[in-house]
Amino acid sequence: FRDGGGCWGLNCLSVGAGASASGWPPGRVAGGAAFGQPEELRMSKTDNFDIQSPFCILCGRADDCPEKYGEKRTYVEYNLTVHYYCLLMSSGIWQRGEEDEGVDGFLIADIRKEVNRAAKLACNICKKKGASIGCVAPKCKRSYHFPCGIQKECIFQFMEDFRSYCWEHKPVQNFPVKEPRGTSQCTICLDLVEQLPMYTVLKSPCCKNAWFHRECLQYQALSAGIFFFRCTVCNNKDKFQKEMLRMGIYIPEKDASWELEENAYQDLLQCYQHCDVKRCLCKKGRDYNEPDSKWEIKRCQCCGSRGTHLACSSMKSWEQNWECAECRSILAKAGNYSKQKKRSLATSEKRDGTTGLLEEPSPKRPRQSPGSQRNFLLQSPKIMCQNNRSSCSHLELPASNSVTMSLSPLMSNRNWSLRRKHVRKQRSKVSDILKELKLQVNTKTTRLNINAENIWNSALKGFRQRNFSPTNTIEIKFTNCKNRSKTDNSAASKHHFFQLLMLHLQNSSLFEGSSAKNLSLDFQALKENLYFEAGKMIAVSLVHGGPSPGFFSKTLFNCLVYGPENVKPTLEDVADVDVAQTIKMIKHANSLSSLKSMIHDCYEFLAGAGCLRPITALCDKNMLVNDMLTHHVIKRIISPLESFRQGLKTLGVLEKMQMHPVEFSSILCHKPERLSAETICDLFTIHSSSDVNKVEGADFWMGYLQDVESGESVVTFEDILLFATGSFSIPPIGFDPEPTVKFLHIRYPIGNRLLNCLELPITQTYEQFKNKMEFTIGNTVRAERE
């Protein structure tokens, strides 16, 4: 059987349940007062983890020794006390309930039945009734209490189906006949240990001369947990843990004790917080730091040992980088820094009736290499096409700033091919950047319970839970009312969750527009801090292997990267039809009188937007249109934008966006490119047991991809990708492990999603190969979608 926590056990022999392969169950089993205990022995609900209850309902002992018997806890509401190991190793009980039912999934009725069953069995060691654990060896009928089994040197395996072996049938370690006998040091306590095959002594399976006391190993495992318990000599983890589990060492599925200690690394988290500018303006002193205000201290991005208040250096909150005077001097001498003046929007040049944006970045903004395209992105589209004709073929123009150019069909196809190659190159760079950010993610797991039919509320609840951390590994558990719960810990489940979440965000009230979207103004969402949560979810999706949103407008992206004051919106950014129509009428006014008439008609709108200005000439409409666009697209949503930016700072995503704007634009402002035979071929690496099979299989594989691309197959590339990896599209960070194709002597294709491996059959003819692909992939994917 498989329990609700994703763990395996047997329904009659050794165990049960609720623990993972080597540790705690989803919730630790808590004990309580034994059935029928006097009222004075019960514990109150507020103290049920502090006061020790006398007797375990299964073994009948009052011992409280977590190292030997697991935690002993009391649940007053169930009138029950139990040792964790006694409940876990009992042969006739398993976890049939949900995590919040009974004692961490062990139903109270089942516990009572197990107590009644054990009451009829006498322990072969102490001869008393209540022996709930039996040896799993064939024809062996010995039963015993857990403490008695420990005393008699029985073996309890806390893995797989949680078997128990009596003293006669217990597993032993294999020792070479010619191996010298003698004494050596236990590599944990350094005391002498006999090199003999005995219960109290264990040998490392990966090191020839590494010996341990069993007791030392058990204490080490309880302290280190499953993530840090390994051979103390060679640091091997997998082989060492497997052998120790076989020999009865319990390894809890938790982080190491030194990692859980509060403020254990506090000394390493000290940040320099002092304003070092010549004239500090803060009345509360140079050491005062108030985040998200003008008195927030920014550290030098080069040395980190100098700082400044934002106000003291006239910095804006969106500006991330600052260099101290010493570092600026060094950079200047090295030729990597040139101080440039910032030009305001009001004084910038006018070209063809269009106000230009900043032509040169502020020295406080992230520096770019000489080949940077930042200035190119910031210029107006009309100027771009006039001054940089050659560049238009190498960079995708914003959807909202599209320029119509008369090109021949051949030239258009060539430009499209170049742009596609350029976007591919940028997305490859993004993958490397995201993999670098993913190094922050640790092995500690956070489970999110997700209802696919209410994706937003369940995701919001998960991201806001107290133990959620973006640096933890995320595990997704999809739930529904009809089937109670289904657990899938694979990357496919996580990718599906983020895919649903990005789709919901795209269609939510937080964004407005058709395909290229800007932020909208939703006061309720702002009040509930949902813009921050949306930015946080997008950042987490990118780093944890989910899809990118792909629906940002260029205006929204540039506001996030360069700051809203440096961006000029266009009419395509206005989602409100009435507002867009008003702006369009003013923009296309052909006389001064008609312009004044239109302004009179929309007087209230202009007054509310703060865009009223005296009109003396027809050319004044350009400034008026710019003001209306800036108000409606940018100034109106300044608060949501700032909240959204704070969310995107999660895991350092926003900082990387500002350092690599062209690369991130390729995934945030554009949908993933459609899958093709070339894309799938490049994605999957071919492996085979023999060169002959590899050549023949590769020919059939390539031929089949061509059939899919030409529409001669009922299967699509998305179906193939879903069958092999569980994902409909290629995530920006890429797949881990990288997808592979293997040709084996099997009857039908197999999609190994754990390894992202597509196992294909070796056939005599291409027709056989194609038929098997069509039948297996088509039916599997269709069943999953239904």
XYZ file of C-alpha atoms in Angstrom, residues 111-761:
651
model
C -4.579 1.990 17.167
C -7.205 0.473 19.428
C -7.471 -2.584 17.171
C -3.689 -2.990 17.205
C -3.626 -2.799 21.005
C -6.338 -5.490 21.171
C -4.453 -7.661 18.658
C -1.170 -7.338 20.551
C -2.884 -8.077 23.879
C -3.286 -11.675 22.741
C 0.419 -12.126 21.875
C 3.093 -12.897 24.458
C 6.556 -11.404 24.061
C 9.168 -14.116 23.429
C 11.646 -12.123 25.470
C 9.869 -10.780 28.585
C 6.951 -13.288 28.348
C 4.400 -10.496 28.940
C 1.383 -9.770 26.736
C 1.196 -6.915 24.229
C 3.930 -7.932 21.763
C 2.920 -5.909 18.686
C 6.029 -6.532 16.553
C 6.742 -9.750 14.646
C 9.769 -11.112 12.824
C 9.283 -11.095 9.036
C 11.463 -14.144 8.382
C 9.448 -16.969 6.770
C 7.963 -19.436 9.297
C 9.296 -17.395 12.241
C 6.516 -16.747 14.760
C 8.429 -14.721 17.309
C 6.748 -11.564 18.629
C 8.191 -8.959 20.983
C 7.899 -5.425 22.319
C 10.117 -2.809 20.706
C 12.212 -2.152 23.877
C 12.597 -5.916 24.382
C 13.754 -6.272 20.768
C 16.393 -3.583 21.311
C 17.565 -5.354 24.449
C 17.782 -8.713 22.602
C 19.646 -7.060 19.671
C 16.894 -7.397 17.066
C 17.140 -5.338 13.890
C 14.469 -2.780 12.954
C 14.783 -1.347 9.449
C 13.381 2.198 9.154
C 13.054 2.076 5.366
C 10.909 0.692 2.555
C 8.353 -1.618 4.243
C 9.853 -1.206 7.753
C 10.820 -4.801 8.438
C 11.698 -6.243 11.813
C 14.057 -9.227 12.339
C 14.469 -11.275 15.503
C 17.873 -12.074 17.032
C 18.154 -15.284 15.038
C 17.215 -14.021 11.573
C 18.647 -10.496 11.696
C 20.885 -9.317 8.809
C 24.636 -9.174 9.384
C 27.446 -7.366 7.629
C 29.684 -9.320 5.291
C 33.340 -9.431 6.271
C 36.073 -10.796 3.950
C 37.548 -14.032 5.301
C 41.114 -12.800 4.909
C 40.443 -9.422 6.559
C 42.693 -9.056 9.641
C 40.984 -8.944 13.024
C 42.012 -6.657 15.839
C 41.077 -3.269 17.255
C 40.820 0.203 15.766
C 39.388 3.557 16.718
C 35.726 4.457 16.303
C 35.943 7.407 13.929
C 33.233 9.248 15.898
C 34.140 8.858 19.601
C 37.789 7.792 18.943
C 37.554 5.004 21.555
C 38.755 1.502 20.697
C 36.366 -0.787 18.839
C 36.705 -4.508 18.156
C 36.809 -5.400 14.455
C 34.289 -8.228 14.870
C 30.912 -8.971 13.236
C 28.744 -8.104 16.248
C 25.584 -6.092 16.925
C 27.328 -3.250 18.754
C 29.919 -2.742 15.989
C 29.331 -1.570 12.416
C 31.742 -1.263 9.511
C 31.602 1.388 6.803
C 30.656 -0.098 3.411
C 32.725 2.471 1.537
C 35.957 2.643 3.595
C 38.144 -0.340 4.365
C 39.303 0.641 7.850
C 36.336 2.708 9.114
C 34.636 1.116 12.156
C 31.950 2.546 14.445
C 30.079 1.826 17.624
C 26.391 1.340 16.792
C 25.444 3.745 19.562
C 27.817 6.423 18.209
C 26.353 6.041 14.710
C 22.783 6.363 16.009
C 23.554 9.570 17.890
C 25.377 10.916 14.826
C 22.374 10.117 12.590
C 19.912 11.797 14.956
C 22.050 14.914 15.028
C 22.982 15.114 11.338
C 19.653 14.071 9.794
C 19.221 12.606 6.330
C 20.844 15.579 4.572
C 24.166 15.483 6.455
C 24.559 11.898 7.719
C 27.465 10.356 5.799
C 30.709 8.448 6.224
C 33.025 10.437 8.484
C 36.076 9.227 6.561
C 35.271 9.481 2.831
C 32.088 11.608 3.042
C 30.101 9.076 0.989
C 26.364 9.540 1.550
C 24.230 7.218 -0.615
C 26.069 3.927 -0.131
C 26.750 4.644 3.542
C 23.136 5.533 4.387
C 21.770 2.508 2.527
C 23.948 0.117 4.556
C 23.228 1.816 7.876
C 19.467 1.694 7.241
C 19.772 -2.011 6.457
C 21.539 -2.550 9.757
C 18.850 -0.762 11.779
C 20.164 2.803 12.144
C 17.312 5.308 12.235
C 17.998 8.429 10.113
C 15.415 11.186 10.686
C 14.234 13.123 7.661
C 15.107 16.540 9.032
C 17.796 19.131 8.815
C 20.912 18.855 10.959
C 20.591 20.057 14.557
C 23.249 22.703 14.021
C 21.250 24.074 11.073
C 18.100 24.358 13.199
C 19.757 26.223 16.050
C 18.336 29.718 16.253
C 20.770 32.475 15.261
C 23.541 29.905 14.817
C 25.080 31.921 11.995
C 24.152 35.356 13.240
C 27.775 36.493 13.274
C 28.068 35.738 9.559
C 25.037 37.873 8.701
C 26.497 41.187 9.806
C 26.101 43.807 7.077
C 27.911 47.132 6.889
C 25.404 49.841 7.821
C 26.988 53.266 8.017
C 26.673 56.391 5.887
C 30.165 57.463 4.765
C 29.375 60.448 2.523
C 31.039 63.715 3.438
C 27.792 65.363 4.531
C 25.184 63.037 6.025
C 21.684 64.540 6.037
C 20.081 62.070 8.427
C 19.181 63.656 11.772
C 19.200 60.255 13.487
C 22.845 59.662 12.711
C 25.039 57.897 10.189
C 24.140 54.424 11.525
C 20.380 54.860 11.145
C 18.882 52.549 8.509
C 15.195 52.374 7.579
C 14.526 49.947 4.692
C 12.251 51.047 1.833
C 12.666 54.717 2.677
C 15.030 57.522 1.755
C 17.055 56.637 4.855
C 17.840 53.128 3.637
C 21.587 52.480 3.519
C 23.048 51.231 0.245
C 26.461 49.593 0.322
C 29.132 50.041 -2.325
C 28.579 47.383 -4.977
C 32.343 46.943 -5.430
C 33.843 46.751 -1.939
C 30.798 46.548 0.347
C 32.714 48.390 3.073
C 31.273 51.863 2.435
C 27.657 53.006 2.498
C 25.289 55.897 1.959
C 21.723 56.859 2.737
C 19.643 57.135 -0.436
C 18.836 60.762 0.383
C 22.466 61.648 1.118
C 23.507 60.655 -2.433
C 20.269 61.782 -4.125
C 19.471 58.199 -5.106
C 16.048 56.821 -5.993
C 14.693 53.656 -4.437
C 14.815 51.830 -7.774
C 18.533 52.450 -8.216
C 20.304 49.317 -7.042
C 24.005 50.055 -7.489
C 26.287 52.657 -5.971
C 30.067 53.015 -5.846
C 31.985 54.767 -3.105
C 34.519 57.482 -3.967
C 37.503 55.140 -3.571
C 36.104 52.464 -5.879
C 34.929 55.076 -8.390
C 38.479 56.427 -8.491
C 39.920 52.959 -9.092
C 37.417 52.269 -11.850
C 38.167 55.596 -13.488
C 41.906 54.886 -13.520
C 41.230 51.461 -15.002
C 39.139 53.032 -17.765
C 35.943 51.223 -16.770
C 34.017 54.216 -15.488
C 33.002 57.495 -17.080
C 30.839 60.011 -15.282
C 27.901 61.024 -17.457
C 25.176 63.554 -16.959
C 21.574 62.554 -16.609
C 19.250 64.428 -18.922
C 15.718 65.074 -17.752
C 12.673 64.351 -19.825
C 11.684 68.009 -19.837
C 14.947 69.211 -21.394
C 15.630 66.329 -23.780
C 15.689 66.992 -27.466
C 12.603 66.796 -29.666
C 12.822 64.890 -32.891
C 9.954 64.700 -35.333
C 7.540 65.837 -32.640
C 8.615 63.072 -30.279
C 10.350 63.733 -26.981
C 13.442 61.517 -26.715
C 14.204 59.519 -23.620
C 17.523 59.324 -21.825
C 20.325 58.806 -24.286
C 22.913 57.996 -21.626
C 22.458 56.089 -18.374
C 23.132 57.580 -15.002
C 26.424 56.428 -13.410
C 24.297 55.136 -10.502
C 22.498 52.662 -12.718
C 24.039 49.228 -13.468
C 27.056 49.602 -15.719
C 27.066 47.805 -19.051
C 29.779 46.562 -21.340
C 30.753 48.747 -24.340
C 28.537 46.585 -26.547
C 25.469 47.065 -24.384
C 22.135 47.673 -26.056
C 20.656 49.599 -23.122
C 20.775 52.958 -24.917
C 19.317 51.292 -27.969
C 16.331 50.057 -25.961
C 15.705 53.410 -24.331
C 15.482 55.420 -27.540
C 12.153 55.987 -29.230
C 11.297 53.539 -32.045
C 11.345 56.231 -34.682
C 14.876 57.300 -33.755
C 15.962 53.650 -33.618
C 14.933 53.020 -37.158
C 16.476 56.258 -38.402
C 19.833 55.955 -36.696
C 20.210 52.199 -36.294
C 18.735 50.622 -39.396
C 21.221 47.807 -39.269
C 20.383 46.987 -35.663
C 16.695 46.391 -36.286
C 17.411 43.011 -37.793
C 19.269 41.808 -34.700
C 16.810 42.709 -31.967
C 13.102 42.117 -31.606
C 11.276 45.416 -31.488
C 8.764 45.841 -28.658
C 5.273 44.734 -29.518
C 3.944 48.070 -28.283
C 6.570 50.023 -30.263
C 6.305 48.176 -33.554
C 7.502 49.969 -36.678
C 6.141 49.250 -40.132
C 8.952 48.952 -42.664
C 8.607 48.129 -46.336
C 10.803 45.076 -46.789
C 10.736 42.433 -49.461
C 9.437 38.965 -48.381
C 12.948 37.538 -48.666
C 14.395 40.272 -46.488
C 11.586 39.852 -43.940
C 12.230 36.088 -43.672
C 15.946 36.704 -43.265
C 15.348 39.283 -40.536
C 12.932 36.940 -38.753
C 15.504 34.153 -38.845
C 18.163 36.451 -37.408
C 15.834 37.697 -34.691
C 14.891 34.134 -33.753
C 18.559 33.134 -33.476
C 19.200 36.224 -31.382
C 16.340 35.392 -28.984
C 17.583 31.776 -28.700
C 21.041 33.023 -27.789
C 19.646 35.348 -25.120
C 17.495 32.578 -23.640
C 20.538 30.344 -23.406
C 22.269 33.073 -21.390
C 19.216 33.415 -19.139
C 19.388 29.688 -18.405
C 22.956 30.060 -17.106
C 21.961 33.086 -14.994
C 19.002 31.260 -13.440
C 21.136 28.186 -12.710
C 23.509 30.478 -10.833
C 20.589 31.833 -8.787
C 19.360 28.287 -8.106
C 22.540 27.593 -6.126
C 20.764 29.406 -3.259
C 18.136 26.651 -3.082
C 18.886 24.107 -0.349
C 17.637 20.568 0.216
C 15.176 21.494 2.945
C 11.675 20.817 1.598
C 8.540 22.937 1.847
C 5.297 21.253 0.763
C 2.527 23.306 -0.841
C -0.960 21.793 -0.878
C -2.498 23.020 -4.120
C -6.073 22.842 -5.323
C -5.835 23.070 -9.108
C -9.401 24.382 -9.301
C -8.547 27.287 -6.998
C -4.928 27.791 -7.945
C -4.560 31.402 -6.782
C -5.929 31.090 -3.247
C -4.115 27.828 -2.532
C -0.847 29.202 -3.963
C -1.242 32.407 -1.951
C -1.861 30.407 1.203
C 1.223 28.280 0.542
C 3.523 31.240 -0.165
C 2.311 33.019 2.962
C 2.649 30.087 5.358
C 5.119 30.646 8.146
C 7.608 27.941 7.147
C 7.745 28.935 3.457
C 11.141 30.072 2.245
C 12.092 30.748 -1.409
C 15.415 29.019 -0.749
C 13.746 25.729 0.239
C 13.078 22.982 -2.278
C 9.391 23.183 -3.200
C 7.260 20.048 -3.219
C 3.774 20.218 -4.731
C 0.842 18.138 -3.520
C -2.258 18.516 -5.686
C -5.512 17.959 -3.827
C -9.154 17.731 -4.824
C -12.362 17.090 -2.963
C -13.400 13.918 -4.791
C -10.210 11.885 -4.610
C -9.048 13.325 -1.296
C -5.330 13.664 -2.086
C -2.739 12.610 -4.534
C 0.966 13.193 -4.010
C 3.453 13.694 -6.812
C 6.890 14.926 -5.811
C 8.274 15.055 -9.325
C 9.524 18.116 -11.144
C 6.617 17.615 -13.541
C 4.119 18.323 -10.783
C 5.993 21.472 -9.796
C 6.207 22.669 -13.406
C 2.472 22.062 -13.857
C 1.741 24.118 -10.729
C 3.824 27.074 -11.898
C 2.300 26.817 -15.376
C -1.210 27.106 -13.939
C -0.068 29.962 -11.700
C 1.488 31.984 -14.551
C -1.647 31.482 -16.636
C -3.798 32.743 -13.767
C -1.607 35.818 -13.276
C -1.803 36.629 -16.972
C -5.595 36.691 -16.826
C -5.914 38.249 -13.368
C -7.015 41.754 -12.433
C -3.406 42.623 -11.536
C -2.575 43.083 -15.232
C -4.330 44.743 -18.137
C -3.886 44.636 -21.880
C -4.292 42.031 -24.605
C -1.070 40.109 -25.225
C 1.579 42.545 -23.946
C 0.369 43.486 -20.480
C 1.019 46.320 -18.030
C 0.105 46.506 -14.374
C -3.455 47.603 -13.637
C -4.716 49.572 -10.647
C -6.628 47.300 -8.280
C -7.049 48.993 -4.892
C -8.168 45.808 -3.143
C -5.148 43.896 -4.497
C -2.898 46.749 -3.400
C -4.428 46.682 0.063
C -3.851 42.921 0.330
C -0.253 43.235 -0.976
C -1.037 40.949 -3.927
C 1.301 42.771 -6.315
C 4.221 41.860 -4.078
C 3.072 38.232 -3.955
C 2.727 38.140 -7.754
C 6.288 39.409 -8.216
C 7.535 36.904 -5.655
C 5.739 34.021 -7.397
C 7.223 34.942 -10.776
C 10.737 35.119 -9.293
C 10.323 31.761 -7.540
C 8.936 30.171 -10.723
C 11.958 31.280 -12.765
C 14.530 30.004 -10.256
C 12.733 26.768 -9.292
C 12.332 25.521 -12.863
C 8.876 26.838 -13.696
C 7.833 28.709 -16.862
C 8.318 32.441 -17.377
C 5.249 34.706 -17.582
C 6.072 35.823 -21.146
C 3.360 38.507 -21.202
C 5.192 41.641 -19.973
C 4.958 44.666 -22.227
C 8.203 46.420 -23.073
C 6.981 49.413 -21.093
C 6.419 47.346 -17.939
C 9.770 45.598 -18.368
C 11.637 48.901 -18.849
C 9.912 50.393 -15.775
C 11.162 47.458 -13.708
C 14.695 47.592 -15.080
C 15.401 51.291 -15.646
C 12.899 52.970 -13.346
C 9.530 54.488 -14.337
C 10.935 58.003 -14.665
C 13.099 56.869 -17.575
C 10.381 55.206 -19.651
C 8.004 56.690 -22.182
C 4.765 54.733 -22.796
C 2.940 54.545 -26.106
C -0.718 54.472 -27.063
C -0.593 50.662 -27.362
C 0.019 50.510 -23.590
C -3.433 51.942 -22.811
C -5.862 49.090 -22.184
C -8.909 51.247 -21.394
C -10.769 51.716 -24.686
C -12.354 55.060 -23.703
C -9.067 56.534 -22.491
C -7.264 55.293 -25.594
C -9.936 56.837 -27.818
C -9.656 60.186 -26.005
C -5.861 60.246 -26.364
C -6.128 59.221 -30.016
C -8.578 62.033 -30.801
C -6.281 64.622 -29.219
C -3.257 63.147 -30.985
C -4.929 63.334 -34.412
C -6.493 66.792 -34.001
C -5.760 68.720 -37.219
C -6.581 72.229 -36.073
C -6.207 74.367 -32.969
C -9.953 74.904 -32.649
C -10.750 71.173 -32.815
C -8.012 70.502 -30.277
C -9.467 73.024 -27.820
C -12.925 71.558 -28.371
C -11.704 68.062 -27.514
C -9.944 69.343 -24.406
C -13.164 71.034 -23.331
C -15.106 67.790 -23.806
C -12.716 65.769 -21.634
C -11.996 68.530 -19.115
C -12.843 66.402 -16.049
C -10.569 63.550 -17.140
C -7.641 65.904 -17.797
C -8.162 67.721 -14.503
C -8.275 64.465 -12.575
C -5.093 63.294 -14.279
C -3.339 66.622 -13.646
C -2.734 67.087 -17.361
C -4.467 70.449 -17.937
C -2.153 72.966 -19.567
C -2.648 76.119 -21.636
C -2.916 75.360 -25.351
C -1.594 78.093 -27.648
C -0.522 76.114 -30.687
C -1.411 72.813 -32.354
C 2.017 71.361 -31.562
C 1.167 71.577 -27.837
C -0.922 68.422 -28.305
C 2.266 66.320 -28.349
C 3.194 67.339 -24.822
C -0.405 66.849 -23.699
C -0.539 63.336 -25.177
C 2.758 62.462 -23.476
C 1.423 63.697 -20.137
C -1.795 61.677 -20.506
C 0.093 58.516 -21.444
C 2.563 58.921 -18.590
C -0.224 59.475 -16.084
C -2.433 56.604 -17.174
C 0.260 53.967 -17.836
C 2.911 54.839 -15.232
C 2.070 57.445 -12.580
C -1.327 55.889 -11.876
C 0.248 52.540 -10.947
C 3.403 53.724 -9.145
C 2.371 52.024 -5.879
C 1.535 48.636 -7.494
C 4.731 48.880 -9.552
C 6.925 49.432 -6.498
C 5.229 46.569 -4.661
C 5.650 44.313 -7.714
C 9.355 45.237 -7.944
C 9.900 44.357 -4.288
C 8.432 40.918 -4.965
C 10.698 40.405 -7.966
C 13.716 41.022 -5.727
C 13.128 37.536 -4.305
C 16.203 35.298 -4.821
C 17.961 38.235 -6.565
C 15.919 38.013 -9.788
C 15.325 41.768 -10.210
C 19.013 42.528 -9.750
C 19.877 40.057 -12.524
C 17.187 41.615 -14.727
C 18.833 45.007 -14.287
C 22.273 43.554 -15.039
C 21.085 41.569 -18.094
C 18.056 43.424 -19.512
C 18.316 42.128 -23.088
C 18.514 38.507 -21.967
C 15.589 38.686 -19.535
C 13.481 40.600 -22.037
C 13.600 37.504 -24.259
C 11.690 35.420 -21.682
C 9.529 38.001 -19.919
C 8.269 39.886 -22.967
C 7.962 36.992 -25.413
C 6.170 33.665 -25.305
C 8.353 30.543 -25.587
C 9.043 29.737 -29.215
C 6.997 26.955 -30.724
C 8.615 23.555 -30.481
C 10.114 22.229 -33.698
C 11.966 19.141 -34.858
C 15.213 21.081 -34.554
C 14.396 22.177 -30.974
C 13.468 18.644 -29.825
C 16.514 17.164 -31.555
C 18.836 19.642 -29.812
C 17.080 19.129 -26.477
C 17.380 15.312 -26.271
C 20.825 13.696 -26.194
C 20.889 10.228 -27.759
C 22.347 7.314 -25.763
C 22.396 3.661 -26.764
C 23.957 0.374 -25.687
C 25.557 -0.176 -29.110
C 26.602 1.952 -32.060
C 24.389 -0.055 -34.430
C 21.288 0.505 -32.317
C 22.193 4.158 -31.928
C 22.497 4.755 -35.674
C 19.318 2.847 -36.618
C 17.318 4.293 -33.728
C 18.516 7.830 -34.454
C 17.360 7.514 -38.073
C 13.870 6.429 -36.998
C 13.780 9.110 -34.278
C 14.743 11.917 -36.675
C 12.303 10.645 -39.291
C 9.500 10.615 -36.753
C 10.259 14.193 -35.664
C 10.005 15.269 -39.304
C 6.612 13.551 -39.588
C 5.389 15.336 -36.468
C 6.546 18.698 -37.824
C 4.856 18.136 -41.176
C 1.569 17.163 -39.487
C 1.676 13.506 -40.534
C 1.320 12.324 -36.944
C -1.476 12.538 -34.381
C 1.207 13.326 -31.788
C 2.589 16.850 -31.289
C 5.981 17.989 -30.017
C 4.247 19.139 -26.830
C 2.924 15.583 -26.378
C 6.435 14.134 -26.744
C 7.863 16.633 -24.247
C 5.029 15.985 -21.787
C 5.432 12.205 -22.132
C 9.184 12.350 -21.386
C 9.441 15.185 -18.841
C 5.942 16.008 -17.609
C 6.247 19.564 -18.977
C 4.425 21.158 -21.910
C 7.249 23.610 -22.610
C 10.948 24.095 -21.973
C 11.444 26.120 -18.768
C 13.827 29.116 -18.980
C 16.268 27.441 -16.575
C 16.236 24.228 -18.629
C 15.699 20.658 -17.459
C 17.623 18.950 -14.673
C 18.752 16.337 -15.551
C 19.059 17.118 -19.249
C 16.636 15.100 -21.418
C 17.979 11.968 -23.115
C 16.811 9.357 -25.621
C 17.706 5.675 -25.174
C 17.053 2.832 -27.630
C 16.317 -0.409 -25.813
C 14.874 -3.840 -26.531
C 11.440 -3.016 -25.164
C 7.962 -3.377 -26.644
C 6.669 0.190 -26.246
C 8.089 3.666 -25.489
C 8.565 4.607 -21.831
C 8.720 8.137 -20.435
C 10.970 8.182 -17.355
C 10.085 11.607 -15.975
C 12.318 11.222 -12.953
C 15.356 11.210 -15.268
C 13.730 13.135 -18.175
C 14.547 10.089 -20.278
C 12.631 8.874 -23.341
C 13.183 5.122 -23.704
C 12.305 4.003 -27.245
C 11.929 0.492 -28.692
